[in-house]
């Protein structure tokens, strides 16, 4: 059996990283969150199957000394109106010199060129961006707000994310025990920490689905940028309209 992995990778080892794996049919088989590189390394062999593709939500290839990568500009052009622009990555930021994702890929022997079709003998690691993926896959008019803000609004946003992810039939989430635990945690969340504990894991599950899509249905996704200067894989530019921003109220 082969596995497709999703990693919501923190920029440093002081924050939590989400991990998830789906099988060859796309069904979720394992997910968790960890902190250290060693914990990531220990989790992967425990899956008991060969890794084919890995989708990482973190800068993977960064070559520009300053400014923004071209792939980030391209994502901004396609998804900025939907509030899904990227953070800027460059070598001037110590987190990306070198990128933790690149070090992880090198340590595990994962190819980082999206032109390479992964297999158990030579897996591929790609960079993805969950916010853009959600807009494209779920035809959202704007991103769902589940990462910042008051607990009540974050909880509403998280539940909206979970409901939409349950429509991805391949993941088979409704029959997954860990998913039910995540669902319950979101339903009962009353503190920021309650949502923080599941946020990275949820993103990793979506990343795992993107890894599966890239291997089995690559035509549903697109490479923004290139392997030389950095790239992000996401759905094609959305054809559906964005939700207009609400005008700010002011004094007359």
mmCIF file of C-alpha atoms in Angstrom:
data_model
loop_
_atom_site.group_PDB
_atom_site.id
_atom_site.type_symbol
_atom_site.label_atom_id
_atom_site.label_comp_id
_atom_site.label_asym_id
_atom_site.label_seq_id
_atom_site.Cartn_x
_atom_site.Cartn_y
_atom_site.Cartn_z
ATOM 1 C CA UNK A 1 0.000 0.000 0.000
ATOM 2 C CA UNK A 2 1.212 3.512 -0.825
ATOM 3 C CA UNK A 3 0.637 6.731 1.085
ATOM 4 C CA UNK A 4 0.226 10.389 0.201
ATOM 5 C CA UNK A 5 1.308 12.745 2.954
ATOM 6 C CA UNK A 6 0.195 16.233 3.966
ATOM 7 C CA UNK A 7 2.387 18.428 6.163
ATOM 8 C CA UNK A 8 1.306 21.798 7.525
ATOM 9 C CA UNK A 9 4.876 22.659 8.402
ATOM 10 C CA UNK A 10 5.674 25.320 10.974
ATOM 11 C CA UNK A 11 8.533 27.604 9.975
ATOM 12 C CA UNK A 12 10.420 26.705 13.149
ATOM 13 C CA UNK A 13 10.408 23.861 15.664
ATOM 14 C CA UNK A 14 8.773 26.013 18.333
ATOM 15 C CA UNK A 15 5.298 25.799 16.755
ATOM 16 C CA UNK A 16 3.085 22.840 15.962
ATOM 17 C CA UNK A 17 3.203 21.008 12.637
ATOM 18 C CA UNK A 18 0.220 19.084 11.306
ATOM 19 C CA UNK A 19 0.703 15.651 9.743
ATOM 20 C CA UNK A 20 -1.744 13.526 7.759
ATOM 21 C CA UNK A 21 -1.699 10.519 5.448
ATOM 22 C CA UNK A 22 -4.195 9.183 2.931
ATOM 23 C CA UNK A 23 -4.040 5.826 1.208
ATOM 24 C CA UNK A 24 -3.964 5.041 -2.493
ATOM 25 C CA UNK A 25 -7.708 5.548 -2.731
ATOM 26 C CA UNK A 26 -7.511 8.922 -1.032
ATOM 27 C CA UNK A 27 -9.011 7.946 2.343
ATOM 28 C CA UNK A 28 -7.588 9.464 5.512
ATOM 29 C CA UNK A 29 -5.703 6.841 7.504
ATOM 30 C CA UNK A 30 -3.747 8.881 10.065
ATOM 31 C CA UNK A 31 -3.351 12.444 11.312
ATOM 32 C CA UNK A 32 -1.785 14.232 14.254
ATOM 33 C CA UNK A 33 0.294 17.267 15.166
ATOM 34 C CA UNK A 34 3.880 17.388 16.441
ATOM 35 C CA UNK A 35 6.598 19.964 17.077
ATOM 36 C CA UNK A 36 10.120 18.716 16.413
ATOM 37 C CA UNK A 37 11.854 17.378 13.313
ATOM 38 C CA UNK A 38 12.492 14.148 15.180
ATOM 39 C CA UNK A 39 8.778 13.685 15.794
ATOM 40 C CA UNK A 40 8.080 14.140 12.086
ATOM 41 C CA UNK A 41 10.792 11.618 11.236
ATOM 42 C CA UNK A 42 9.410 9.109 13.762
ATOM 43 C CA UNK A 43 5.812 9.437 12.548
ATOM 44 C CA UNK A 44 6.461 8.622 8.899
ATOM 45 C CA UNK A 45 7.804 5.055 9.320
ATOM 46 C CA UNK A 46 4.913 4.252 11.634
ATOM 47 C CA UNK A 47 2.516 4.481 8.692
ATOM 48 C CA UNK A 48 3.717 1.068 7.555
ATOM 49 C CA UNK A 49 3.575 1.912 3.857
ATOM 50 C CA UNK A 50 5.727 3.619 1.262
ATOM 51 C CA UNK A 51 5.372 7.345 0.678
ATOM 52 C CA UNK A 52 4.614 8.378 -2.924
ATOM 53 C CA UNK A 53 3.882 12.105 -2.716
ATOM 54 C CA UNK A 54 4.096 14.769 -0.030
ATOM 55 C CA UNK A 55 2.313 18.135 -0.072
ATOM 56 C CA UNK A 56 3.853 20.706 2.253
ATOM 57 C CA UNK A 57 2.294 23.986 3.320
ATOM 58 C CA UNK A 58 5.549 25.922 3.739
ATOM 59 C CA UNK A 59 8.137 27.470 1.411
ATOM 60 C CA UNK A 60 10.055 24.660 -0.244
ATOM 61 C CA UNK A 61 12.309 26.327 -2.829
ATOM 62 C CA UNK A 62 13.522 29.843 -1.995
ATOM 63 C CA UNK A 63 16.315 31.444 -4.025
ATOM 64 C CA UNK A 64 15.552 35.188 -3.966
ATOM 65 C CA UNK A 65 17.711 37.200 -1.554
ATOM 66 C CA UNK A 66 14.930 39.729 -0.874
ATOM 67 C CA UNK A 67 11.380 40.500 -1.892
ATOM 68 C CA UNK A 68 8.699 38.071 -2.992
ATOM 69 C CA UNK A 69 8.978 34.888 -5.002
ATOM 70 C CA UNK A 70 7.387 34.924 -8.443
ATOM 71 C CA UNK A 71 5.121 32.028 -7.476
ATOM 72 C CA UNK A 72 3.757 34.131 -4.599
ATOM 73 C CA UNK A 73 3.017 36.964 -7.015
ATOM 74 C CA UNK A 74 1.195 34.552 -9.331
ATOM 75 C CA UNK A 75 -0.923 33.174 -6.510
ATOM 76 C CA UNK A 76 -1.731 36.742 -5.485
ATOM 77 C CA UNK A 77 -2.896 37.595 -9.010
ATOM 78 C CA UNK A 78 -5.191 34.575 -9.139
ATOM 79 C CA UNK A 79 -6.378 34.428 -5.533
ATOM 80 C CA UNK A 80 -5.703 37.846 -3.985
ATOM 81 C CA UNK A 81 -9.228 39.062 -4.703
ATOM 82 C CA UNK A 82 -10.443 36.052 -2.697
ATOM 83 C CA UNK A 83 -8.203 37.079 0.249
ATOM 84 C CA UNK A 84 -5.798 34.193 -0.377
ATOM 85 C CA UNK A 85 -2.500 35.945 -1.003
ATOM 86 C CA UNK A 86 0.735 34.400 0.311
ATOM 87 C CA UNK A 87 3.285 35.480 2.867
ATOM 88 C CA UNK A 88 6.540 36.763 1.353
ATOM 89 C CA UNK A 89 9.467 34.333 1.395
ATOM 90 C CA UNK A 90 13.122 35.211 0.796
ATOM 91 C CA UNK A 91 16.583 34.252 1.992
ATOM 92 C CA UNK A 92 16.735 37.373 4.140
ATOM 93 C CA UNK A 93 14.370 35.595 6.542
ATOM 94 C CA UNK A 94 16.397 33.111 8.641
ATOM 95 C CA UNK A 95 13.477 30.675 8.568
ATOM 96 C CA UNK A 96 13.989 30.230 4.825
ATOM 97 C CA UNK A 97 17.785 30.150 4.680
ATOM 98 C CA UNK A 98 17.502 27.255 4.204
ATOM 99 C CA UNK A 99 13.742 26.500 4.272
ATOM 100 C CA UNK A 100 12.768 23.885 6.841
ATOM 101 C CA UNK A 101 10.715 22.146 4.132
ATOM 102 C CA UNK A 102 13.756 21.805 1.875
ATOM 103 C CA UNK A 103 15.817 20.348 4.704
ATOM 104 C CA UNK A 104 13.019 17.880 5.487
ATOM 105 C CA UNK A 105 12.749 16.828 1.835
ATOM 106 C CA UNK A 106 16.497 16.369 1.585
ATOM 107 C CA UNK A 107 16.620 14.304 4.753
ATOM 108 C CA UNK A 108 13.987 11.893 3.433
ATOM 109 C CA UNK A 109 15.143 11.803 -0.179
ATOM 110 C CA UNK A 110 12.046 13.464 -1.627
ATOM 111 C CA UNK A 111 12.378 15.034 -5.074
ATOM 112 C CA UNK A 112 11.224 18.656 -5.166
ATOM 113 C CA UNK A 113 10.730 19.113 -8.915
ATOM 114 C CA UNK A 114 6.974 18.980 -9.660
ATOM 115 C CA UNK A 115 7.768 17.428 -13.042
ATOM 116 C CA UNK A 116 8.876 14.289 -11.198
ATOM 117 C CA UNK A 117 6.076 11.754 -10.749
ATOM 118 C CA UNK A 118 6.560 10.266 -7.324
ATOM 119 C CA UNK A 119 6.687 6.590 -6.498
ATOM 120 C CA UNK A 120 7.699 4.556 -3.466
ATOM 121 C CA UNK A 121 11.300 4.368 -4.648
ATOM 122 C CA UNK A 122 11.523 8.124 -5.323
ATOM 123 C CA UNK A 123 8.759 10.187 -3.679
ATOM 124 C CA UNK A 124 8.038 13.773 -4.658
ATOM 125 C CA UNK A 125 7.465 16.702 -2.303
ATOM 126 C CA UNK A 126 5.500 19.725 -3.533
ATOM 127 C CA UNK A 127 4.622 23.073 -1.986
ATOM 128 C CA UNK A 128 0.910 23.815 -1.611
ATOM 129 C CA UNK A 129 -1.228 26.569 -0.090
ATOM 130 C CA UNK A 130 -4.438 25.468 1.694
ATOM 131 C CA UNK A 131 -6.176 28.871 1.527
ATOM 132 C CA UNK A 132 -5.948 28.969 -2.272
ATOM 133 C CA UNK A 133 -6.853 25.281 -2.481
ATOM 134 C CA UNK A 134 -10.027 25.822 -0.468
ATOM 135 C CA UNK A 135 -11.080 28.764 -2.621
ATOM 136 C CA UNK A 136 -10.548 26.722 -5.776
ATOM 137 C CA UNK A 137 -11.886 23.361 -4.645
ATOM 138 C CA UNK A 138 -14.916 24.669 -2.760
ATOM 139 C CA UNK A 139 -15.647 27.670 -5.018
ATOM 140 C CA UNK A 140 -15.437 30.095 -2.115
ATOM 141 C CA UNK A 141 -16.001 33.786 -2.695
ATOM 142 C CA UNK A 142 -13.359 34.513 -0.076
ATOM 143 C CA UNK A 143 -11.261 32.533 2.391
ATOM 144 C CA UNK A 144 -12.855 31.096 5.503
ATOM 145 C CA UNK A 145 -11.629 32.820 8.667
ATOM 146 C CA UNK A 146 -10.626 30.041 11.056
ATOM 147 C CA UNK A 147 -7.097 31.044 12.083
ATOM 148 C CA UNK A 148 -7.463 34.465 13.708
ATOM 149 C CA UNK A 149 -10.068 36.520 15.520
ATOM 150 C CA UNK A 150 -12.428 35.933 18.445
ATOM 151 C CA UNK A 151 -13.054 32.339 19.456
ATOM 152 C CA UNK A 152 -16.683 32.476 18.313
ATOM 153 C CA UNK A 153 -15.844 33.586 14.773
ATOM 154 C CA UNK A 154 -12.871 31.213 14.527
ATOM 155 C CA UNK A 155 -15.106 28.336 15.632
ATOM 156 C CA UNK A 156 -17.695 29.260 12.983
ATOM 157 C CA UNK A 157 -14.958 29.395 10.354
ATOM 158 C CA UNK A 158 -13.470 26.075 11.459
ATOM 159 C CA UNK A 159 -16.842 24.322 11.337
ATOM 160 C CA UNK A 160 -17.357 25.707 7.826
ATOM 161 C CA UNK A 161 -13.969 24.297 6.802
ATOM 162 C CA UNK A 162 -14.801 20.880 8.252
ATOM 163 C CA UNK A 163 -18.187 20.787 6.536
ATOM 164 C CA UNK A 164 -16.627 21.513 3.161
ATOM 165 C CA UNK A 165 -13.835 19.017 3.625
ATOM 166 C CA UNK A 166 -16.447 16.350 4.315
ATOM 167 C CA UNK A 167 -17.675 16.850 0.738
ATOM 168 C CA UNK A 168 -14.340 15.482 -0.562
ATOM 169 C CA UNK A 169 -15.578 11.930 -1.027
ATOM 170 C CA UNK A 170 -12.129 10.355 -1.420
ATOM 171 C CA UNK A 171 -11.113 11.373 2.113
ATOM 172 C CA UNK A 172 -13.985 9.305 3.603
ATOM 173 C CA UNK A 173 -13.941 11.549 6.660
ATOM 174 C CA UNK A 174 -17.334 10.698 8.097
ATOM 175 C CA UNK A 175 -16.185 7.165 8.853
ATOM 176 C CA UNK A 176 -12.833 8.170 10.316
ATOM 177 C CA UNK A 177 -12.519 8.022 14.100
ATOM 178 C CA UNK A 178 -9.867 10.717 14.394
ATOM 179 C CA UNK A 179 -11.960 13.040 12.235
ATOM 180 C CA UNK A 180 -14.880 12.573 14.601
ATOM 181 C CA UNK A 181 -12.610 13.643 17.467
ATOM 182 C CA UNK A 182 -11.575 16.744 15.525
ATOM 183 C CA UNK A 183 -15.221 17.503 14.799
ATOM 184 C CA UNK A 184 -16.138 17.181 18.460
ATOM 185 C CA UNK A 185 -13.252 19.416 19.507
ATOM 186 C CA UNK A 186 -14.401 22.114 17.079
ATOM 187 C CA UNK A 187 -18.017 21.828 18.222
ATOM 188 C CA UNK A 188 -17.012 22.254 21.866
ATOM 189 C CA UNK A 189 -14.270 24.853 21.421
ATOM 190 C CA UNK A 190 -14.567 27.694 23.921
ATOM 191 C CA UNK A 191 -10.937 28.870 24.070
ATOM 192 C CA UNK A 192 -8.358 29.810 21.470
ATOM 193 C CA UNK A 193 -6.209 26.869 22.512
ATOM 194 C CA UNK A 194 -9.067 24.454 21.732
ATOM 195 C CA UNK A 195 -8.930 25.531 18.081
ATOM 196 C CA UNK A 196 -5.154 25.847 17.999
ATOM 197 C CA UNK A 197 -4.872 22.155 18.880
ATOM 198 C CA UNK A 198 -6.683 21.043 15.719
ATOM 199 C CA UNK A 199 -5.985 23.813 13.204
ATOM 200 C CA UNK A 200 -2.652 22.481 11.889
ATOM 201 C CA UNK A 201 -3.939 18.919 11.702
ATOM 202 C CA UNK A 202 -6.951 20.004 9.648
ATOM 203 C CA UNK A 203 -4.697 21.880 7.225
ATOM 204 C CA UNK A 204 -2.463 18.812 6.962
ATOM 205 C CA UNK A 205 -5.436 16.641 6.024
ATOM 206 C CA UNK A 206 -6.265 19.012 3.188
ATOM 207 C CA UNK A 207 -2.595 18.970 2.146
ATOM 208 C CA UNK A 208 -2.693 15.157 2.049
ATOM 209 C CA UNK A 209 -5.696 15.357 -0.265
ATOM 210 C CA UNK A 210 -3.740 17.733 -2.507
ATOM 211 C CA UNK A 211 -0.827 15.277 -2.564
ATOM 212 C CA UNK A 212 -3.267 12.560 -3.627
ATOM 213 C CA UNK A 213 -4.820 14.802 -6.299
ATOM 214 C CA UNK A 214 -1.397 15.718 -7.667
ATOM 215 C CA UNK A 215 -0.581 12.034 -8.138
ATOM 216 C CA UNK A 216 -3.944 10.768 -9.393
ATOM 217 C CA UNK A 217 -5.619 13.827 -10.960
ATOM 218 C CA UNK A 218 -2.868 16.329 -11.758
ATOM 219 C CA UNK A 219 -5.087 18.134 -14.244
ATOM 220 C CA UNK A 220 -7.159 19.497 -11.354
ATOM 221 C CA UNK A 221 -4.161 21.471 -10.101
ATOM 222 C CA UNK A 222 -1.643 23.894 -11.603
ATOM 223 C CA UNK A 223 1.993 24.791 -11.016
ATOM 224 C CA UNK A 224 2.495 28.480 -10.249
ATOM 225 C CA UNK A 225 6.186 29.264 -10.750
ATOM 226 C CA UNK A 226 8.908 26.702 -11.412
ATOM 227 C CA UNK A 227 11.381 24.386 -9.716
ATOM 228 C CA UNK A 228 14.275 26.767 -10.301
ATOM 229 C CA UNK A 229 12.966 29.775 -8.376
ATOM 230 C CA UNK A 230 10.135 28.223 -6.376
ATOM 231 C CA UNK A 231 6.577 27.124 -7.070
ATOM 232 C CA UNK A 232 3.209 26.584 -5.413
ATOM 233 C CA UNK A 233 0.678 24.028 -6.590
ATOM 234 C CA UNK A 234 -2.976 25.048 -6.381
ATOM 235 C CA UNK A 235 -6.172 24.802 -8.426
ATOM 236 C CA UNK A 236 -6.293 26.884 -11.626
ATOM 237 C CA UNK A 237 -7.348 30.547 -11.335
ATOM 238 C CA UNK A 238 -10.951 30.550 -10.072
ATOM 239 C CA UNK A 239 -13.661 31.281 -12.660
ATOM 240 C CA UNK A 240 -16.274 32.021 -9.992
ATOM 241 C CA UNK A 241 -16.805 35.543 -8.603
ATOM 242 C CA UNK A 242 -15.251 36.718 -5.368
ATOM 243 C CA UNK A 243 -17.358 37.980 -2.488
ATOM 244 C CA UNK A 244 -17.142 41.784 -2.469
ATOM 245 C CA UNK A 245 -15.620 43.319 0.615
ATOM 246 C CA UNK A 246 -18.065 45.077 2.906
ATOM 247 C CA UNK A 247 -17.575 48.840 2.757
ATOM 248 C CA UNK A 248 -16.104 50.318 5.872
ATOM 249 C CA UNK A 249 -18.502 52.493 7.773
ATOM 250 C CA UNK A 250 -17.337 56.059 8.378
ATOM 251 C CA UNK A 251 -18.627 59.294 9.734
ATOM 252 C CA UNK A 252 -20.339 61.594 7.273
#
